[in-house]
Amino acid sequence: MLGDAKIELPREPKHKGKTETAPGVRLQTAEPQTASLRHSLTFAPTHSVPLHLHRHHSMQRIFWKFVAVVVLLGSVYLSVKHSSAKSPFVSTAGQEATSVPLGIKSANCRLPVSLDPSSAASDHDLFVSSFSEDQVWPSVSIGILVRNKAHSLPYFLGALESLDYPKSRIHLYIRADNCLDDSLTVLRRWVAAAAGAYHAVELLEDSKTAQLQGIPVAWTPEHYEHLIELRQAALDAARRAWADFHFSLDADVILMNKRTLRDLVEATLVPPPGGNIIVLAPMLNCTTSEVYSNFWGAMTEEGYYKRSDNYFDLQKRVSLGIHPVAMVHSALLVNLRNLVARQINYSPRPDTYQGPVDDLIIFARIAQTAGISLYLDNRQFYGYFAMPVDESDVEAMQ
């Protein structure tokens, strides 16, 4: 900048009696000393310069200093004006709440909303649009259960890294459940390389035996009890970390949409007509079925699958929006900021529960008992998941 210029006074002429009248100025640009773009500019006169030219240079210096002051004051004004604008975490007390239609196709239409006071939400629970870099994003604990997924872990971890959400606000809880393949090796290498980017990473190796009736892993009540313990441990880890959200994510889910986590977090803060969103799942496409998805439209009184009338409208994305459903799995977000979420657990089961020993069904029943609805978001394509594989064939694949 010209504000850094230095004008040297004319030196005495070497030969007295000679007057140099031809004005000349040499511009010397020094090598930058820092990473900034400013250059050190030095005006060194090569000849004696008349007094009126010195006055001219002085006026130039005053002019450019004036310009610099104007620019500085302008930037301060814009900064103050920007900070005074509504942010996702400012109070809108006294303003009328604005509801956002949940049936829209795009998730980019977000307006200020006021949450129901019964949700124990604070002024920080208000979002205006997308988050900006100068705002503190809600913290998310992602609970990941891994069992013999070495073949798909590189894709899963790549999609996880690509999520458009600040890694400094993400806590990873990864549980390797008696893996018989190279899953643990893949996880160790990835954690060693990527852990520094996240707020915290926990990698636990489960050593509890899962050998049941001579089969590596059988879908028996004992196995389900073990899985219930793992899911509850992941939820407890999120609460210990004081995370705002818990994102339960199975290792066979490939999130192709980078905005998945961001959109889910924002959507939980937009209450639907029936109340607040505590549990929300992105609808996933199945890699091997055109009709299977990660939700149940309805459930029998005994806790078994029942196809709802609107199942295919949701699964085929004919009806777009955020919809209440009977059960969700594979990927689901729990809003831990809401006090009601304290009642959500996988274990222990209610004394009155008489349904199947199944982690997903138990979770749905506990939520239902607490008056918490499970929601499905099918507004966008989020990614894929695979149908469960009979793990009795794992040894044959080694």
CSV table of C-alpha atoms in Angstrom, one decimal:
chain,number,residue,atom,x,y,z
A,1,MET,CA,0.0,0.0,0.0
A,2,LEU,CA,1.1,3.5,-0.6
A,3,GLY,CA,0.7,4.2,3.1
A,4,ASP,CA,3.9,2.3,3.7
A,5,ALA,CA,5.9,4.5,1.3
A,6,LYS,CA,8.9,6.4,2.6
A,7,ILE,CA,10.2,9.6,1.0
A,8,GLU,CA,13.8,10.4,1.5
A,9,LEU,CA,14.8,14.1,1.6
A,10,PRO,CA,17.0,15.3,-1.3
A,11,ARG,CA,20.6,15.0,-0.7
A,12,GLU,CA,23.2,17.8,-1.2
A,13,PRO,CA,24.4,17.9,-4.8
A,14,LYS,CA,27.9,16.5,-5.2
A,15,HIS,CA,29.0,19.4,-7.4
A,16,LYS,CA,28.3,22.8,-6.0
A,17,GLY,CA,27.1,25.3,-8.6
A,18,LYS,CA,25.3,22.6,-10.5
A,19,THR,CA,21.5,22.5,-10.1
A,20,GLU,CA,19.7,19.3,-11.0
A,21,THR,CA,16.3,20.4,-12.2
A,22,ALA,CA,15.1,17.3,-13.9
A,23,PRO,CA,12.7,15.6,-11.4
A,24,GLY,CA,13.0,11.8,-11.1
A,25,VAL,CA,11.6,9.2,-8.7
A,26,ARG,CA,12.7,5.6,-8.6
A,27,LEU,CA,10.2,3.1,-7.2
A,28,GLN,CA,11.8,0.2,-5.3
A,29,THR,CA,9.7,-2.8,-4.3
A,30,ALA,CA,11.2,-4.8,-1.5
A,31,GLU,CA,10.6,-8.5,-1.1
A,32,PRO,CA,7.6,-9.0,1.2
A,33,GLN,CA,8.7,-9.9,4.7
A,34,THR,CA,5.5,-11.6,5.8
A,35,ALA,CA,2.7,-13.6,4.2
A,36,SER,CA,0.7,-10.5,3.7
A,37,LEU,CA,0.3,-8.8,0.3
A,38,ARG,CA,1.8,-5.5,1.4
A,39,HIS,CA,5.0,-4.4,-0.2
A,40,SER,CA,7.5,-2.0,1.3
A,41,LEU,CA,7.7,0.9,-1.1
A,42,THR,CA,10.6,3.2,-1.0
A,43,PHE,CA,10.8,6.4,-3.0
A,44,ALA,CA,14.4,7.3,-3.5
A,45,PRO,CA,15.0,10.5,-5.5
A,46,THR,CA,17.8,10.1,-8.1
A,47,HIS,CA,18.1,13.9,-8.4
A,48,SER,CA,17.4,17.0,-6.4
A,49,VAL,CA,13.6,17.6,-6.4
A,50,PRO,CA,12.1,21.0,-6.4
A,51,LEU,CA,10.2,22.0,-3.2
A,52,HIS,CA,6.8,22.1,-5.0
A,53,LEU,CA,7.2,18.4,-5.9
A,54,HIS,CA,7.9,17.5,-2.2
A,55,ARG,CA,4.6,19.3,-1.4
A,56,HIS,CA,2.9,17.3,-4.1
A,57,HIS,CA,4.2,14.0,-2.6
A,58,SER,CA,3.1,15.1,0.9
A,59,MET,CA,-0.4,15.8,-0.4
A,60,GLN,CA,-0.4,12.3,-2.0
A,61,ARG,CA,0.6,10.8,1.3
A,62,ILE,CA,-2.2,12.7,3.1
A,63,PHE,CA,-4.7,11.6,0.4
A,64,TRP,CA,-3.9,7.9,0.7
A,65,LYS,CA,-3.9,8.0,4.4
A,66,PHE,CA,-7.4,9.6,4.2
A,67,VAL,CA,-8.5,6.8,1.9
A,68,ALA,CA,-7.1,4.2,4.3
A,69,VAL,CA,-9.1,5.7,7.2
A,70,VAL,CA,-12.3,5.7,5.1
A,71,VAL,CA,-11.8,2.1,4.2
A,72,LEU,CA,-11.1,1.1,7.8
A,73,LEU,CA,-14.2,3.0,9.1
A,74,GLY,CA,-16.3,1.4,6.3
A,75,SER,CA,-15.2,-2.1,7.2
A,76,VAL,CA,-15.9,-1.5,10.9
A,77,TYR,CA,-19.4,-0.2,10.0
A,78,LEU,CA,-20.1,-3.3,7.9
A,79,SER,CA,-18.8,-5.6,10.6
A,80,VAL,CA,-21.0,-4.0,13.3
A,81,LYS,CA,-24.0,-4.1,10.9
A,82,HIS,CA,-23.4,-7.8,10.1
A,83,SER,CA,-23.1,-8.8,13.8
A,84,SER,CA,-26.2,-6.9,14.7
A,85,ALA,CA,-28.2,-8.9,12.1
A,86,LYS,CA,-30.1,-11.9,13.3
A,87,SER,CA,-28.0,-15.0,13.7
A,88,PRO,CA,-29.0,-18.6,14.3
A,89,PHE,CA,-28.4,-18.0,18.0
A,90,VAL,CA,-30.1,-14.7,18.8
A,91,SER,CA,-33.3,-14.3,20.7
A,92,THR,CA,-36.5,-13.3,18.8
A,93,ALA,CA,-38.6,-12.7,21.9
A,94,GLY,CA,-41.7,-10.8,21.1
A,95,GLN,CA,-41.7,-11.8,17.5
A,96,GLU,CA,-44.4,-13.9,16.0
A,97,ALA,CA,-43.3,-17.4,15.3
A,98,THR,CA,-43.0,-18.4,11.6
A,99,SER,CA,-43.6,-21.9,10.6
A,100,VAL,CA,-41.9,-23.5,7.7
A,101,PRO,CA,-43.8,-26.0,5.5
A,102,LEU,CA,-42.1,-29.4,5.9
A,103,GLY,CA,-43.5,-30.7,2.6
A,104,ILE,CA,-41.1,-28.6,0.5
A,105,LYS,CA,-38.6,-30.4,-1.8
A,106,SER,CA,-35.7,-28.1,-0.9
A,107,ALA,CA,-34.2,-27.9,2.5
A,108,ASN,CA,-32.7,-24.5,1.8
A,109,CYS,CA,-35.8,-22.5,2.8
A,110,ARG,CA,-35.3,-21.8,6.5
A,111,LEU,CA,-36.9,-19.0,8.5
A,112,PRO,CA,-36.7,-17.8,12.1
A,113,VAL,CA,-38.8,-20.0,14.3
A,114,SER,CA,-39.7,-20.0,17.9
A,115,LEU,CA,-39.7,-23.4,19.6
A,116,ASP,CA,-42.4,-24.6,21.9
A,117,PRO,CA,-41.4,-23.6,25.5
A,118,SER,CA,-42.3,-27.1,26.6
A,119,SER,CA,-39.2,-28.4,24.8
A,120,ALA,CA,-37.0,-26.5,27.4
A,121,ALA,CA,-35.4,-24.8,24.4
A,122,SER,CA,-33.3,-21.7,25.0
A,123,ASP,CA,-32.6,-18.6,22.8
A,124,HIS,CA,-29.8,-20.6,21.3
A,125,ASP,CA,-32.2,-22.9,19.6
A,126,LEU,CA,-33.1,-20.5,16.9
A,127,PHE,CA,-31.7,-20.8,13.4
A,128,VAL,CA,-32.1,-18.3,10.6
A,129,SER,CA,-30.5,-19.9,7.6
A,130,SER,CA,-27.4,-22.0,7.0
A,131,PHE,CA,-24.8,-21.8,9.7
A,132,SER,CA,-21.9,-19.4,9.0
A,133,GLU,CA,-18.3,-19.8,9.9
A,134,ASP,CA,-18.4,-17.3,12.8
A,135,GLN,CA,-21.1,-19.1,14.7
A,136,VAL,CA,-20.7,-22.1,17.0
A,137,TRP,CA,-22.4,-25.1,15.5
A,138,PRO,CA,-24.2,-27.6,17.8
A,139,SER,CA,-22.0,-30.5,18.8
A,140,VAL,CA,-22.7,-33.9,17.5
A,141,SER,CA,-21.6,-37.3,18.8
A,142,ILE,CA,-21.7,-39.9,16.1
A,143,GLY,CA,-22.0,-43.4,17.4
A,144,ILE,CA,-20.7,-46.0,14.9
A,145,LEU,CA,-21.0,-49.8,15.3
A,146,VAL,CA,-18.8,-51.9,13.1
A,147,ARG,CA,-19.0,-55.6,12.6
A,148,ASN,CA,-17.1,-57.3,9.7
A,149,LYS,CA,-17.3,-54.3,7.3
A,150,ALA,CA,-13.8,-54.2,6.0
A,151,HIS,CA,-15.1,-54.4,2.4
A,152,SER,CA,-17.2,-51.2,2.7
A,153,LEU,CA,-15.4,-49.3,5.4
A,154,PRO,CA,-13.3,-47.2,3.0
A,155,TYR,CA,-16.5,-46.0,1.3
A,156,PHE,CA,-18.2,-45.4,4.7
A,157,LEU,CA,-15.2,-43.5,6.1
A,158,GLY,CA,-14.8,-41.5,3.0
A,159,ALA,CA,-18.4,-40.4,3.1
A,160,LEU,CA,-18.1,-39.6,6.8
A,161,GLU,CA,-15.1,-37.3,6.1
A,162,SER,CA,-17.0,-35.5,3.4
A,163,LEU,CA,-19.9,-34.4,5.5
A,164,ASP,CA,-20.4,-30.7,5.4
A,165,TYR,CA,-20.2,-30.2,9.1
A,166,PRO,CA,-17.3,-28.8,11.2
A,167,LYS,CA,-15.2,-31.7,12.3
A,168,SER,CA,-14.2,-29.7,15.4
A,169,ARG,CA,-17.8,-30.0,16.6
A,170,ILE,CA,-18.0,-33.8,16.0
A,171,HIS,CA,-17.2,-36.5,18.6
A,172,LEU,CA,-16.8,-40.0,17.1
A,173,TYR,CA,-17.6,-43.1,19.2
A,174,ILE,CA,-16.5,-46.1,17.2
A,175,ARG,CA,-17.1,-49.6,18.5
A,176,ALA,CA,-15.6,-52.6,16.7
A,177,ASP,CA,-17.8,-55.6,17.6
A,178,ASN,CA,-15.8,-58.9,17.5
A,179,CYS,CA,-14.7,-58.4,13.9
A,180,LEU,CA,-13.5,-61.5,12.1
A,181,ASP,CA,-12.2,-59.6,9.0
A,182,ASP,CA,-9.8,-56.7,8.7
A,183,SER,CA,-12.3,-54.1,9.9
A,184,LEU,CA,-10.2,-53.3,13.0
A,185,THR,CA,-7.0,-52.8,11.0
A,186,VAL,CA,-8.8,-50.4,8.6
A,187,LEU,CA,-10.3,-48.5,11.6
A,188,ARG,CA,-6.9,-48.2,13.4
A,189,ARG,CA,-5.2,-46.8,10.3
A,190,TRP,CA,-8.0,-44.3,9.6
A,191,VAL,CA,-8.2,-43.1,13.2
A,192,ALA,CA,-4.4,-42.6,13.3
A,193,ALA,CA,-4.7,-40.4,10.2
A,194,ALA,CA,-7.9,-38.5,10.8
A,195,ALA,CA,-8.4,-38.2,14.5
A,196,GLY,CA,-6.7,-34.8,14.7
A,197,ALA,CA,-9.4,-33.2,12.6
A,198,TYR,CA,-12.2,-34.1,15.0
A,199,HIS,CA,-13.0,-32.8,18.5
A,200,ALA,CA,-12.5,-36.3,19.9
A,201,VAL,CA,-12.4,-39.9,18.6
A,202,GLU,CA,-13.0,-43.0,20.7
A,203,LEU,CA,-12.2,-46.4,19.2
A,204,LEU,CA,-13.2,-49.3,21.3
A,205,GLU,CA,-12.5,-52.9,20.6
A,206,ASP,CA,-15.1,-55.3,21.9
A,207,SER,CA,-13.6,-58.4,23.3
A,208,LYS,CA,-16.8,-60.0,24.5
A,209,THR,CA,-17.2,-63.3,22.9
A,210,ALA,CA,-20.0,-63.6,20.3
A,211,GLN,CA,-19.6,-67.3,19.6
A,212,LEU,CA,-23.2,-68.6,19.9
A,213,GLN,CA,-24.1,-72.2,19.2
A,214,GLY,CA,-21.0,-72.7,17.0
A,215,ILE,CA,-22.0,-69.8,14.7
A,216,PRO,CA,-19.9,-66.5,14.6
A,217,VAL,CA,-22.9,-64.3,15.1
A,218,ALA,CA,-26.5,-65.7,15.2
A,219,TRP,CA,-29.6,-63.5,15.4
A,220,THR,CA,-30.6,-65.0,18.7
A,221,PRO,CA,-31.9,-63.2,21.8
A,222,GLU,CA,-28.4,-63.3,23.3
A,223,HIS,CA,-27.0,-61.5,20.3
A,224,TYR,CA,-29.8,-58.9,20.4
A,225,GLU,CA,-29.0,-58.3,24.0
A,226,HIS,CA,-25.4,-57.7,23.2
A,227,LEU,CA,-26.4,-55.3,20.4
A,228,ILE,CA,-28.7,-53.4,22.8
A,229,GLU,CA,-25.8,-52.9,25.1
A,230,LEU,CA,-23.6,-51.5,22.4
A,231,ARG,CA,-26.2,-49.0,21.2
A,232,GLN,CA,-26.9,-47.9,24.8
A,233,ALA,CA,-23.2,-47.4,25.3
A,234,ALA,CA,-23.0,-45.2,22.2
A,235,LEU,CA,-25.9,-43.1,23.5
A,236,ASP,CA,-24.4,-42.8,26.9
A,237,ALA,CA,-21.1,-41.7,25.4
A,238,ALA,CA,-22.9,-38.8,23.7
A,239,ARG,CA,-24.4,-37.8,26.9
A,240,ARG,CA,-21.1,-37.9,28.8
A,241,ALA,CA,-19.6,-35.7,26.1
A,242,TRP,CA,-22.4,-33.2,26.6
A,243,ALA,CA,-23.2,-33.4,22.9
A,244,ASP,CA,-26.2,-31.5,21.6
A,245,PHE,CA,-27.1,-34.3,19.2
A,246,HIS,CA,-26.4,-38.0,19.0
A,247,PHE,CA,-26.2,-39.4,15.5
A,248,SER,CA,-26.5,-43.2,15.4
A,249,LEU,CA,-24.9,-44.5,12.2
A,250,ASP,CA,-24.3,-48.1,11.1
A,251,ALA,CA,-21.1,-48.8,9.2
A,252,ASP,CA,-23.0,-50.1,6.2
A,253,VAL,CA,-24.6,-46.7,5.5
A,254,ILE,CA,-23.0,-44.7,2.8
A,255,LEU,CA,-24.1,-41.1,3.0
A,256,MET,CA,-23.8,-39.7,-0.5
A,257,ASN,CA,-25.3,-36.3,0.4
A,258,LYS,CA,-22.7,-34.1,2.1
A,259,ARG,CA,-25.4,-32.0,3.7
A,260,THR,CA,-27.1,-34.9,5.5
A,261,LEU,CA,-26.0,-34.1,9.0
A,262,ARG,CA,-26.4,-30.3,8.6
A,263,ASP,CA,-29.9,-30.7,7.2
A,264,LEU,CA,-31.0,-33.1,9.9
A,265,VAL,CA,-29.7,-30.8,12.7
A,266,GLU,CA,-31.4,-27.8,11.3
A,267,ALA,CA,-34.7,-29.7,10.6
A,268,THR,CA,-34.9,-30.8,14.3
A,269,LEU,CA,-35.2,-27.2,15.2
A,270,VAL,CA,-38.2,-26.6,13.0
A,271,PRO,CA,-41.2,-28.0,14.9
A,272,PRO,CA,-43.8,-29.7,12.8
A,273,PRO,CA,-47.5,-29.0,13.5
A,274,GLY,CA,-47.7,-31.9,15.9
A,275,GLY,CA,-44.8,-30.8,18.2
A,276,ASN,CA,-41.0,-30.9,18.4
A,277,ILE,CA,-38.7,-33.2,16.5
A,278,ILE,CA,-36.6,-35.3,18.9
A,279,VAL,CA,-35.7,-38.3,16.6
A,280,LEU,CA,-35.2,-37.8,12.9
A,281,ALA,CA,-33.8,-40.2,10.3
A,282,PRO,CA,-32.8,-39.6,6.7
A,283,MET,CA,-34.6,-41.9,4.3
A,284,LEU,CA,-32.0,-44.2,2.7
A,285,ASN,CA,-32.2,-46.2,-0.5
A,286,CYS,CA,-31.4,-49.9,-0.3
A,287,THR,CA,-28.7,-51.2,-2.5
A,288,THR,CA,-30.4,-54.5,-3.2
A,289,SER,CA,-34.1,-53.8,-3.0
A,290,GLU,CA,-36.4,-51.3,-4.7
A,291,VAL,CA,-39.0,-51.4,-2.0
A,292,TYR,CA,-37.0,-51.8,1.2
A,293,SER,CA,-35.9,-48.7,3.3
A,294,ASN,CA,-34.8,-47.8,6.8
A,295,PHE,CA,-38.2,-47.2,8.3
A,296,TRP,CA,-41.5,-48.9,9.1
A,297,GLY,CA,-44.6,-47.1,8.3
A,298,ALA,CA,-46.6,-48.9,10.9
A,299,MET,CA,-46.1,-51.6,13.6
A,300,THR,CA,-48.4,-54.2,15.1
A,301,GLU,CA,-49.3,-54.1,18.8
A,302,GLU,CA,-46.9,-57.0,19.3
A,303,GLY,CA,-44.1,-55.0,17.8
A,304,TYR,CA,-43.8,-56.5,14.4
A,305,TYR,CA,-43.7,-54.9,10.9
A,306,LYS,CA,-46.9,-53.7,9.4
A,307,ARG,CA,-47.0,-51.9,6.0
A,308,SER,CA,-48.8,-48.6,6.2
A,309,ASP,CA,-51.0,-47.2,3.4
A,310,ASN,CA,-48.5,-44.4,2.7
A,311,TYR,CA,-45.4,-46.5,2.8
A,312,PHE,CA,-44.7,-46.4,-1.0
A,313,ASP,CA,-45.6,-42.7,-1.2
A,314,LEU,CA,-42.8,-42.1,1.3
A,315,GLN,CA,-40.4,-44.7,0.0
A,316,LYS,CA,-40.7,-43.6,-3.6
A,317,ARG,CA,-40.6,-39.9,-2.5
A,318,VAL,CA,-44.0,-39.2,-4.0
A,319,SER,CA,-44.9,-37.4,-0.8
A,320,LEU,CA,-41.9,-35.2,0.2
A,321,GLY,CA,-41.5,-33.9,3.7
A,322,ILE,CA,-40.8,-34.9,7.3
A,323,HIS,CA,-43.2,-37.6,8.3
A,324,PRO,CA,-44.0,-39.5,11.5
A,325,VAL,CA,-43.3,-43.2,11.2
A,326,ALA,CA,-43.4,-46.2,13.5
A,327,MET,CA,-39.7,-47.1,13.4
A,328,VAL,CA,-36.4,-45.9,12.0
A,329,HIS,CA,-33.0,-47.6,11.8
A,330,SER,CA,-29.5,-47.6,10.4
A,331,ALA,CA,-29.1,-43.8,10.7
A,332,LEU,CA,-31.0,-41.6,13.1
A,333,LEU,CA,-30.4,-38.3,14.9
A,334,VAL,CA,-31.5,-37.7,18.5
A,335,ASN,CA,-31.9,-34.1,19.8
A,336,LEU,CA,-30.3,-34.3,23.2
A,337,ARG,CA,-30.9,-30.6,23.8
A,338,ASN,CA,-34.6,-31.4,24.5
A,339,LEU,CA,-35.2,-32.5,28.0
A,340,VAL,CA,-37.7,-35.1,26.8
A,341,ALA,CA,-34.8,-36.9,25.1
A,342,ARG,CA,-33.6,-38.0,28.5
A,343,GLN,CA,-36.3,-40.6,28.5
A,344,ILE,CA,-34.9,-42.2,25.3
A,345,ASN,CA,-32.8,-45.3,25.8
A,346,TYR,CA,-32.3,-48.8,24.5
A,347,SER,CA,-31.8,-50.3,28.0
A,348,PRO,CA,-33.2,-51.0,30.5
A,349,ARG,CA,-36.5,-52.0,29.0
A,350,PRO,CA,-39.8,-50.9,30.6
A,351,ASP,CA,-41.2,-53.5,33.0
A,352,THR,CA,-44.4,-53.6,30.9
A,353,TYR,CA,-42.6,-54.3,27.6
A,354,GLN,CA,-43.7,-57.6,26.2
A,355,GLY,CA,-42.4,-57.3,22.6
A,356,PRO,CA,-39.5,-58.9,20.8
A,357,VAL,CA,-35.9,-58.6,22.0
A,358,ASP,CA,-34.8,-56.3,19.3
A,359,ASP,CA,-32.8,-53.1,19.7
A,360,LEU,CA,-34.8,-51.2,17.1
A,361,ILE,CA,-38.2,-52.2,18.3
A,362,ILE,CA,-37.3,-51.6,21.9
A,363,PHE,CA,-36.1,-48.1,21.0
A,364,ALA,CA,-39.3,-47.3,19.1
A,365,ARG,CA,-41.5,-48.6,22.0
A,366,ILE,CA,-39.5,-46.6,24.6
A,367,ALA,CA,-39.9,-43.4,22.6
A,368,GLN,CA,-43.6,-44.1,22.1
A,369,THR,CA,-44.1,-44.6,25.8
A,370,ALA,CA,-42.4,-41.2,26.4
A,371,GLY,CA,-44.7,-39.6,23.9
A,372,ILE,CA,-41.9,-39.0,21.4
A,373,SER,CA,-42.6,-39.4,17.7
A,374,LEU,CA,-40.1,-40.8,15.3
A,375,TYR,CA,-39.7,-38.8,12.1
A,376,LEU,CA,-38.5,-39.6,8.6
A,377,ASP,CA,-36.9,-37.0,6.3
A,378,ASN,CA,-37.4,-38.0,2.6
A,379,ARG,CA,-37.0,-34.5,1.1
A,380,GLN,CA,-33.7,-35.3,-0.5
A,381,PHE,CA,-31.6,-38.3,-1.5
A,382,TYR,CA,-29.2,-38.9,1.3
A,383,GLY,CA,-27.5,-42.2,0.6
A,384,TYR,CA,-27.6,-46.0,0.6
A,385,PHE,CA,-27.6,-48.8,3.0
A,386,ALA,CA,-27.3,-52.6,2.6
A,387,MET,CA,-29.8,-55.2,3.8
A,388,PRO,CA,-28.4,-57.3,6.7
A,389,VAL,CA,-26.3,-60.2,5.6
A,390,ASP,CA,-26.5,-63.6,7.3
A,391,GLU,CA,-23.3,-63.5,9.3
A,392,SER,CA,-23.2,-67.2,9.6
A,393,ASP,CA,-21.5,-67.2,6.2
A,394,VAL,CA,-18.6,-65.0,7.5
A,395,GLU,CA,-16.3,-67.8,8.1
A,396,ALA,CA,-16.8,-69.2,4.7
A,397,MET,CA,-15.8,-65.9,3.2
A,398,GLN,CA,-12.5,-65.8,5.1
